[in-house]
Amino acid sequence: RHIAMMYKVWDIIIKNKKVLVVRKKTKEYFPEFIIPGGKRETGETDVETLQREIQEEVNLKVVKAEYVDEYEDIAIFEKVPIVVKVYLCEVEGEVNVDNEIKEFCWIDKDYKKNGIKVASILEKFVLPELIRRKLI
């Protein structure tokens, strides 16, 4: 049986040593925060996807995007294998959550002490990489 892979592109937005995370509006309750981003639409480049998703989700404009890495795990909502390409983004504008997003917050490396739960790729790969680079 073939399991469909899911591919997503994530925007890492950092301000004052904190990274922007969001919680989607979903039918079921998920306590975990995720990085803004989403699936590429046909013919889109990664950067075009980043731009569209960040505009839709938090109303920001991507000014610059720098590729960080690609990570693989099991998707938290869909429970299927996921491959995520992560970009460090410089943005313009003020965060304003829109239709798909329930809430957002800025987290630093002490997020666990503050009782914040994050998705597995974020916890296992992305945040440790940002800490290693001394970005958060």
PDB file of N, CA, C and O in Angstrom, residues 11-71:
ATOM      1  N   ASP A  11       7.574  29.188   6.587  1.00  0.00           N
ATOM      2  CA  ASP A  11       8.226  30.487   6.776  1.00  0.00           C
ATOM      3  C   ASP A  11       8.681  30.598   8.228  1.00  0.00           C
ATOM      4  O   ASP A  11       7.830  30.594   9.117  1.00  0.00           O
ATOM      5  N   ILE A  12       9.966  30.746   8.459  1.00  0.00           N
ATOM      6  CA  ILE A  12      10.431  31.019   9.818  1.00  0.00           C
ATOM      7  C   ILE A  12      10.591  32.527   9.920  1.00  0.00           C
ATOM      8  O   ILE A  12      11.358  33.123   9.172  1.00  0.00           O
ATOM      9  N   ILE A  13       9.834  33.129  10.832  1.00  0.00           N
ATOM     10  CA  ILE A  13       9.894  34.569  11.030  1.00  0.00           C
ATOM     11  C   ILE A  13      10.371  34.808  12.449  1.00  0.00           C
ATOM     12  O   ILE A  13       9.768  34.315  13.405  1.00  0.00           O
ATOM     13  N   ILE A  14      11.476  35.548  12.568  1.00  0.00           N
ATOM     14  CA  ILE A  14      12.074  35.788  13.882  1.00  0.00           C
ATOM     15  C   ILE A  14      12.094  37.286  14.169  1.00  0.00           C
ATOM     16  O   ILE A  14      12.431  38.082  13.306  1.00  0.00           O
ATOM     17  N   LYS A  15      11.697  37.619  15.403  1.00  0.00           N
ATOM     18  CA  LYS A  15      11.738  39.011  15.844  1.00  0.00           C
ATOM     19  C   LYS A  15      12.166  39.002  17.295  1.00  0.00           C
ATOM     20  O   LYS A  15      11.614  38.236  18.095  1.00  0.00           O
ATOM     21  N   ASN A  16      13.162  39.800  17.624  1.00  0.00           N
ATOM     22  CA  ASN A  16      13.655  39.879  19.010  1.00  0.00           C
ATOM     23  C   ASN A  16      13.948  38.499  19.604  1.00  0.00           C
ATOM     24  O   ASN A  16      13.539  38.194  20.724  1.00  0.00           O
ATOM     25  N   LYS A  17      14.635  37.671  18.826  1.00  0.00           N
ATOM     26  CA  LYS A  17      15.039  36.328  19.274  1.00  0.00           C
ATOM     27  C   LYS A  17      13.849  35.412  19.562  1.00  0.00           C
ATOM     28  O   LYS A  17      13.954  34.470  20.350  1.00  0.00           O
ATOM     29  N   LYS A  18      12.695  35.708  18.969  1.00  0.00           N
ATOM     30  CA  LYS A  18      11.518  34.851  19.128  1.00  0.00           C
ATOM     31  C   LYS A  18      10.995  34.486  17.749  1.00  0.00           C
ATOM     32  O   LYS A  18      11.104  35.275  16.810  1.00  0.00           O
ATOM     33  N   VAL A  19      10.434  33.278  17.647  1.00  0.00           N
ATOM     34  CA  VAL A  19       9.930  32.797  16.361  1.00  0.00           C
ATOM     35  C   VAL A  19       8.397  32.796  16.389  1.00  0.00           C
ATOM     36  O   VAL A  19       7.781  32.466  17.397  1.00  0.00           O
ATOM     37  N   LEU A  20       7.820  33.181  15.253  1.00  0.00           N
ATOM     38  CA  LEU A  20       6.366  33.251  15.132  1.00  0.00           C
ATOM     39  C   LEU A  20       5.780  31.858  14.901  1.00  0.00           C
ATOM     40  O   LEU A  20       6.204  31.144  14.000  1.00  0.00           O
ATOM     41  N   VAL A  21       4.826  31.476  15.737  1.00  0.00           N
ATOM     42  CA  VAL A  21       4.115  30.206  15.562  1.00  0.00           C
ATOM     43  C   VAL A  21       2.617  30.473  15.590  1.00  0.00           C
ATOM     44  O   VAL A  21       2.162  31.469  16.165  1.00  0.00           O
ATOM     45  N   VAL A  22       1.858  29.590  14.942  1.00  0.00           N
ATOM     46  CA  VAL A  22       0.408  29.786  14.827  1.00  0.00           C
ATOM     47  C   VAL A  22      -0.345  28.506  15.160  1.00  0.00           C
ATOM     48  O   VAL A  22       0.223  27.416  15.124  1.00  0.00           O
ATOM     49  N   ARG A  23      -1.622  28.662  15.485  1.00  0.00           N
ATOM     50  CA  ARG A  23      -2.506  27.510  15.627  1.00  0.00           C
ATOM     51  C   ARG A  23      -3.631  27.664  14.631  1.00  0.00           C
ATOM     52  O   ARG A  23      -4.288  28.693  14.584  1.00  0.00           O
ATOM     53  N   LYS A  24      -3.832  26.616  13.837  1.00  0.00           N
ATOM     54  CA  LYS A  24      -4.870  26.643  12.809  1.00  0.00           C
ATOM     55  C   LYS A  24      -6.239  26.411  13.411  1.00  0.00           C
ATOM     56  O   LYS A  24      -6.366  25.773  14.442  1.00  0.00           O
ATOM     57  N   LYS A  25      -7.240  26.915  12.714  1.00  0.00           N
ATOM     58  CA  LYS A  25      -8.621  26.602  13.084  1.00  0.00           C
ATOM     59  C   LYS A  25      -8.889  25.214  12.519  1.00  0.00           C
ATOM     60  O   LYS A  25      -8.783  25.007  11.315  1.00  0.00           O
ATOM     61  N   THR A  26      -9.173  24.251  13.369  1.00  0.00           N
ATOM     62  CA  THR A  26      -9.452  22.887  12.903  1.00  0.00           C
ATOM     63  C   THR A  26     -10.700  22.378  13.621  1.00  0.00           C
ATOM     64  O   THR A  26     -11.058  22.896  14.678  1.00  0.00           O
ATOM     65  N   LYS A  27     -11.333  21.377  13.034  1.00  0.00           N
ATOM     66  CA  LYS A  27     -12.533  20.792  13.645  1.00  0.00           C
ATOM     67  C   LYS A  27     -12.185  20.182  15.002  1.00  0.00           C
ATOM     68  O   LYS A  27     -12.849  20.395  15.984  1.00  0.00           O
ATOM     69  N   GLU A  28     -11.091  19.392  14.998  1.00  0.00           N
ATOM     70  CA  GLU A  28     -10.641  18.795  16.260  1.00  0.00           C
ATOM     71  C   GLU A  28      -9.729  19.799  16.956  1.00  0.00           C
ATOM     72  O   GLU A  28      -9.148  20.650  16.314  1.00  0.00           O
ATOM     73  N   TYR A  29      -9.567  19.643  18.244  1.00  0.00           N
ATOM     74  CA  TYR A  29      -8.676  20.530  18.980  1.00  0.00           C
ATOM     75  C   TYR A  29      -7.251  19.977  18.946  1.00  0.00           C
ATOM     76  O   TYR A  29      -7.004  18.840  19.303  1.00  0.00           O
ATOM     77  N   PHE A  30      -6.324  20.800  18.497  1.00  0.00           N
ATOM     78  CA  PHE A  30      -4.902  20.455  18.553  1.00  0.00           C
ATOM     79  C   PHE A  30      -4.213  21.534  19.369  1.00  0.00           C
ATOM     80  O   PHE A  30      -4.307  22.712  19.014  1.00  0.00           O
ATOM     81  N   PRO A  31      -3.540  21.160  20.452  1.00  0.00           N
ATOM     82  CA  PRO A  31      -2.873  22.186  21.258  1.00  0.00           C
ATOM     83  C   PRO A  31      -1.584  22.713  20.621  1.00  0.00           C
ATOM     84  O   PRO A  31      -1.085  23.756  21.000  1.00  0.00           O
ATOM     85  N   GLU A  32      -1.053  21.976  19.641  1.00  0.00           N
ATOM     86  CA  GLU A  32       0.261  22.315  19.104  1.00  0.00           C
ATOM     87  C   GLU A  32       0.254  23.535  18.179  1.00  0.00           C
ATOM     88  O   GLU A  32      -0.595  23.683  17.325  1.00  0.00           O
ATOM     89  N   PHE A  33       1.289  24.336  18.370  1.00  0.00           N
ATOM     90  CA  PHE A  33       1.551  25.455  17.462  1.00  0.00           C
ATOM     91  C   PHE A  33       2.427  24.960  16.325  1.00  0.00           C
ATOM     92  O   PHE A  33       3.222  24.025  16.507  1.00  0.00           O
ATOM     93  N   ILE A  34       2.291  25.579  15.165  1.00  0.00           N
ATOM     94  CA  ILE A  34       3.096  25.218  13.999  1.00  0.00           C
ATOM     95  C   ILE A  34       3.683  26.501  13.394  1.00  0.00           C
ATOM     96  O   ILE A  34       3.314  27.603  13.790  1.00  0.00           O
ATOM     97  N   ILE A  35       4.550  26.312  12.425  1.00  0.00           N
ATOM     98  CA  ILE A  35       5.142  27.435  11.692  1.00  0.00           C
ATOM     99  C   ILE A  35       4.188  27.791  10.554  1.00  0.00           C
ATOM    100  O   ILE A  35       3.637  26.891   9.928  1.00  0.00           O
ATOM    101  N   PRO A  36       3.999  29.074  10.256  1.00  0.00           N
ATOM    102  CA  PRO A  36       3.149  29.426   9.113  1.00  0.00           C
ATOM    103  C   PRO A  36       3.718  28.836   7.818  1.00  0.00           C
ATOM    104  O   PRO A  36       4.933  28.678   7.687  1.00  0.00           O
ATOM    105  N   GLY A  37       2.842  28.514   6.887  1.00  0.00           N
ATOM    106  CA  GLY A  37       3.268  27.968   5.610  1.00  0.00           C
ATOM    107  C   GLY A  37       2.232  27.006   5.092  1.00  0.00           C
ATOM    108  O   GLY A  37       1.136  26.921   5.619  1.00  0.00           O
ATOM    109  N   GLY A  38       2.583  26.265   4.042  1.00  0.00           N
ATOM    110  CA  GLY A  38       1.616  25.318   3.507  1.00  0.00           C
ATOM    111  C   GLY A  38       2.095  24.622   2.251  1.00  0.00           C
ATOM    112  O   GLY A  38       3.283  24.601   1.951  1.00  0.00           O
ATOM    113  N   LYS A  39       1.122  24.024   1.543  1.00  0.00           N
ATOM    114  CA  LYS A  39       1.429  23.248   0.338  1.00  0.00           C
ATOM    115  C   LYS A  39       1.590  24.153  -0.862  1.00  0.00           C
ATOM    116  O   LYS A  39       0.883  25.144  -1.006  1.00  0.00           O
ATOM    117  N   ARG A  40       2.535  23.745  -1.726  1.00  0.00           N
ATOM    118  CA  ARG A  40       2.736  24.464  -2.991  1.00  0.00           C
ATOM    119  C   ARG A  40       1.562  24.217  -3.914  1.00  0.00           C
ATOM    120  O   ARG A  40       1.074  23.090  -3.999  1.00  0.00           O
ATOM    121  N   GLU A  41       1.133  25.240  -4.607  1.00  0.00           N
ATOM    122  CA  GLU A  41       0.114  25.047  -5.632  1.00  0.00           C
ATOM    123  C   GLU A  41       0.835  24.816  -6.955  1.00  0.00           C
ATOM    124  O   GLU A  41       1.996  25.180  -7.109  1.00  0.00           O
ATOM    125  N   THR A  42       0.142  24.195  -7.909  1.00  0.00           N
ATOM    126  CA  THR A  42       0.744  23.861  -9.201  1.00  0.00           C
ATOM    127  C   THR A  42       1.449  25.060  -9.812  1.00  0.00           C
ATOM    128  O   THR A  42       0.870  26.142  -9.903  1.00  0.00           O
ATOM    129  N   GLY A  43       2.709  24.837 -10.192  1.00  0.00           N
ATOM    130  CA  GLY A  43       3.470  25.879 -10.873  1.00  0.00           C
ATOM    131  C   GLY A  43       4.116  26.910  -9.965  1.00  0.00           C
ATOM    132  O   GLY A  43       4.844  27.776 -10.426  1.00  0.00           O
ATOM    133  N   GLU A  44       3.865  26.815  -8.666  1.00  0.00           N
ATOM    134  CA  GLU A  44       4.456  27.785  -7.736  1.00  0.00           C
ATOM    135  C   GLU A  44       5.882  27.402  -7.371  1.00  0.00           C
ATOM    136  O   GLU A  44       6.193  26.232  -7.226  1.00  0.00           O
ATOM    137  N   THR A  45       6.712  28.407  -7.151  1.00  0.00           N
ATOM    138  CA  THR A  45       8.039  28.159  -6.577  1.00  0.00           C
ATOM    139  C   THR A  45       7.851  28.137  -5.056  1.00  0.00           C
ATOM    140  O   THR A  45       6.808  28.559  -4.551  1.00  0.00           O
ATOM    141  N   ASP A  46       8.881  27.695  -4.340  1.00  0.00           N
ATOM    142  CA  ASP A  46       8.814  27.709  -2.874  1.00  0.00           C
ATOM    143  C   ASP A  46       8.538  29.116  -2.358  1.00  0.00           C
ATOM    144  O   ASP A  46       7.717  29.315  -1.474  1.00  0.00           O
ATOM    145  N   VAL A  47       9.253  30.092  -2.920  1.00  0.00           N
ATOM    146  CA  VAL A  47       9.121  31.466  -2.442  1.00  0.00           C
ATOM    147  C   VAL A  47       7.719  32.014  -2.712  1.00  0.00           C
ATOM    148  O   VAL A  47       7.145  32.708  -1.871  1.00  0.00           O
ATOM    149  N   GLU A  48       7.143  31.674  -3.856  1.00  0.00           N
ATOM    150  CA  GLU A  48       5.770  32.106  -4.153  1.00  0.00           C
ATOM    151  C   GLU A  48       4.793  31.484  -3.146  1.00  0.00           C
ATOM    152  O   GLU A  48       3.854  32.136  -2.698  1.00  0.00           O
ATOM    153  N   THR A  49       5.038  30.226  -2.779  1.00  0.00           N
ATOM    154  CA  THR A  49       4.205  29.560  -1.780  1.00  0.00           C
ATOM    155  C   THR A  49       4.333  30.266  -0.429  1.00  0.00           C
ATOM    156  O   THR A  49       3.332  30.547   0.227  1.00  0.00           O
ATOM    157  N   LEU A  50       5.575  30.552  -0.039  1.00  0.00           N
ATOM    158  CA  LEU A  50       5.815  31.251   1.228  1.00  0.00           C
ATOM    159  C   LEU A  50       5.036  32.561   1.242  1.00  0.00           C
ATOM    160  O   LEU A  50       4.366  32.891   2.212  1.00  0.00           O
ATOM    161  N   GLN A  51       5.155  33.304   0.144  1.00  0.00           N
ATOM    162  CA  GLN A  51       4.514  34.615   0.049  1.00  0.00           C
ATOM    163  C   GLN A  51       2.989  34.496   0.156  1.00  0.00           C
ATOM    164  O   GLN A  51       2.359  35.214   0.917  1.00  0.00           O
ATOM    165  N   ARG A  52       2.409  33.571  -0.591  1.00  0.00           N
ATOM    166  CA  ARG A  52       0.956  33.410  -0.599  1.00  0.00           C
ATOM    167  C   ARG A  52       0.450  32.968   0.774  1.00  0.00           C
ATOM    168  O   ARG A  52      -0.501  33.513   1.319  1.00  0.00           O
ATOM    169  N   GLU A  53       1.116  31.955   1.340  1.00  0.00           N
ATOM    170  CA  GLU A  53       0.681  31.410   2.622  1.00  0.00           C
ATOM    171  C   GLU A  53       0.804  32.425   3.759  1.00  0.00           C
ATOM    172  O   GLU A  53      -0.084  32.538   4.594  1.00  0.00           O
ATOM    173  N   ILE A  54       1.908  33.154   3.788  1.00  0.00           N
ATOM    174  CA  ILE A  54       2.133  34.096   4.885  1.00  0.00           C
ATOM    175  C   ILE A  54       1.153  35.264   4.786  1.00  0.00           C
ATOM    176  O   ILE A  54       0.699  35.809   5.782  1.00  0.00           O
ATOM    177  N   GLN A  55       0.803  35.614   3.547  1.00  0.00           N
ATOM    178  CA  GLN A  55      -0.193  36.666   3.317  1.00  0.00           C
ATOM    179  C   GLN A  55      -1.565  36.187   3.816  1.00  0.00           C
ATOM    180  O   GLN A  55      -2.251  36.874   4.560  1.00  0.00           O
ATOM    181  N   GLU A  56      -1.942  34.956   3.412  1.00  0.00           N
ATOM    182  CA  GLU A  56      -3.237  34.387   3.791  1.00  0.00           C
ATOM    183  C   GLU A  56      -3.351  34.165   5.297  1.00  0.00           C
ATOM    184  O   GLU A  56      -4.390  34.415   5.885  1.00  0.00           O
ATOM    185  N   GLU A  57      -2.277  33.659   5.896  1.00  0.00           N
ATOM    186  CA  GLU A  57      -2.357  33.244   7.295  1.00  0.00           C
ATOM    187  C   GLU A  57      -2.154  34.375   8.296  1.00  0.00           C
ATOM    188  O   GLU A  57      -2.866  34.458   9.284  1.00  0.00           O
ATOM    189  N   VAL A  58      -1.138  35.201   8.076  1.00  0.00           N
ATOM    190  CA  VAL A  58      -0.829  36.230   9.077  1.00  0.00           C
ATOM    191  C   VAL A  58      -0.659  37.632   8.496  1.00  0.00           C
ATOM    192  O   VAL A  58      -0.206  38.545   9.182  1.00  0.00           O
ATOM    193  N   ASN A  59      -1.018  37.794   7.222  1.00  0.00           N
ATOM    194  CA  ASN A  59      -1.051  39.104   6.605  1.00  0.00           C
ATOM    195  C   ASN A  59       0.304  39.825   6.561  1.00  0.00           C
ATOM    196  O   ASN A  59       0.373  41.034   6.766  1.00  0.00           O
ATOM    197  N   LEU A  60       1.388  39.080   6.319  1.00  0.00           N
ATOM    198  CA  LEU A  60       2.718  39.681   6.191  1.00  0.00           C
ATOM    199  C   LEU A  60       3.202  39.526   4.760  1.00  0.00           C
ATOM    200  O   LEU A  60       2.707  38.689   4.013  1.00  0.00           O
ATOM    201  N   LYS A  61       4.220  40.310   4.405  1.00  0.00           N
ATOM    202  CA  LYS A  61       4.789  40.251   3.060  1.00  0.00           C
ATOM    203  C   LYS A  61       6.238  39.777   3.188  1.00  0.00           C
ATOM    204  O   LYS A  61       6.999  40.335   3.975  1.00  0.00           O
ATOM    205  N   VAL A  62       6.600  38.736   2.441  1.00  0.00           N
ATOM    206  CA  VAL A  62       7.976  38.230   2.471  1.00  0.00           C
ATOM    207  C   VAL A  62       8.864  39.147   1.639  1.00  0.00           C
ATOM    208  O   VAL A  62       8.586  39.425   0.479  1.00  0.00           O
ATOM    209  N   VAL A  63       9.931  39.638   2.258  1.00  0.00           N
ATOM    210  CA  VAL A  63      10.883  40.522   1.581  1.00  0.00           C
ATOM    211  C   VAL A  63      12.075  39.706   1.090  1.00  0.00           C
ATOM    212  O   VAL A  63      12.604  39.919   0.014  1.00  0.00           O
ATOM    213  N   LYS A  64      12.487  38.735   1.920  1.00  0.00           N
ATOM    214  CA  LYS A  64      13.654  37.921   1.601  1.00  0.00           C
ATOM    215  C   LYS A  64      13.450  36.538   2.207  1.00  0.00           C
ATOM    216  O   LYS A  64      12.920  36.418   3.311  1.00  0.00           O
ATOM    217  N   ALA A  65      13.852  35.479   1.479  1.00  0.00           N
ATOM    218  CA  ALA A  65      13.724  34.122   2.000  1.00  0.00           C
ATOM    219  C   ALA A  65      15.039  33.376   1.789  1.00  0.00           C
ATOM    220  O   ALA A  65      15.574  33.349   0.690  1.00  0.00           O
ATOM    221  N   GLU A  66      15.551  32.798   2.861  1.00  0.00           N
ATOM    222  CA  GLU A  66      16.813  32.057   2.800  1.00  0.00           C
ATOM    223  C   GLU A  66      16.544  30.599   3.192  1.00  0.00           C
ATOM    224  O   GLU A  66      16.014  30.338   4.268  1.00  0.00           O
ATOM    225  N   TYR A  67      16.903  29.688   2.303  1.00  0.00           N
ATOM    226  CA  TYR A  67      16.671  28.252   2.546  1.00  0.00           C
ATOM    227  C   TYR A  67      17.468  27.783   3.761  1.00  0.00           C
ATOM    228  O   TYR A  67      18.647  28.079   3.888  1.00  0.00           O
ATOM    229  N   VAL A  68      16.807  27.056   4.660  1.00  0.00           N
ATOM    230  CA  VAL A  68      17.479  26.535   5.856  1.00  0.00           C
ATOM    231  C   VAL A  68      17.761  25.049   5.685  1.00  0.00           C
ATOM    232  O   VAL A  68      18.903  24.610   5.712  1.00  0.00           O
ATOM    233  N   ASP A  69      16.693  24.244   5.501  1.00  0.00           N
ATOM    234  CA  ASP A  69      16.872  22.797   5.391  1.00  0.00           C
ATOM    235  C   ASP A  69      15.535  22.142   5.060  1.00  0.00           C
ATOM    236  O   ASP A  69      14.508  22.814   4.964  1.00  0.00           O
ATOM    237  N   GLU A  70      15.595  20.825   4.933  1.00  0.00           N
ATOM    238  CA  GLU A  70      14.393  20.044   4.653  1.00  0.00           C
ATOM    239  C   GLU A  70      14.297  18.969   5.724  1.00  0.00           C
ATOM    240  O   GLU A  70      15.304  18.347   6.064  1.00  0.00           O
ATOM    241  N   TYR A  71      13.104  18.762   6.271  1.00  0.00           N
ATOM    242  CA  TYR A  71      12.927  17.790   7.345  1.00  0.00           C
ATOM    243  C   TYR A  71      11.768  16.856   7.025  1.00  0.00           C
ATOM    244  O   TYR A  71      10.824  17.232   6.345  1.00  0.00           O
TER     245      TYR A  71
END
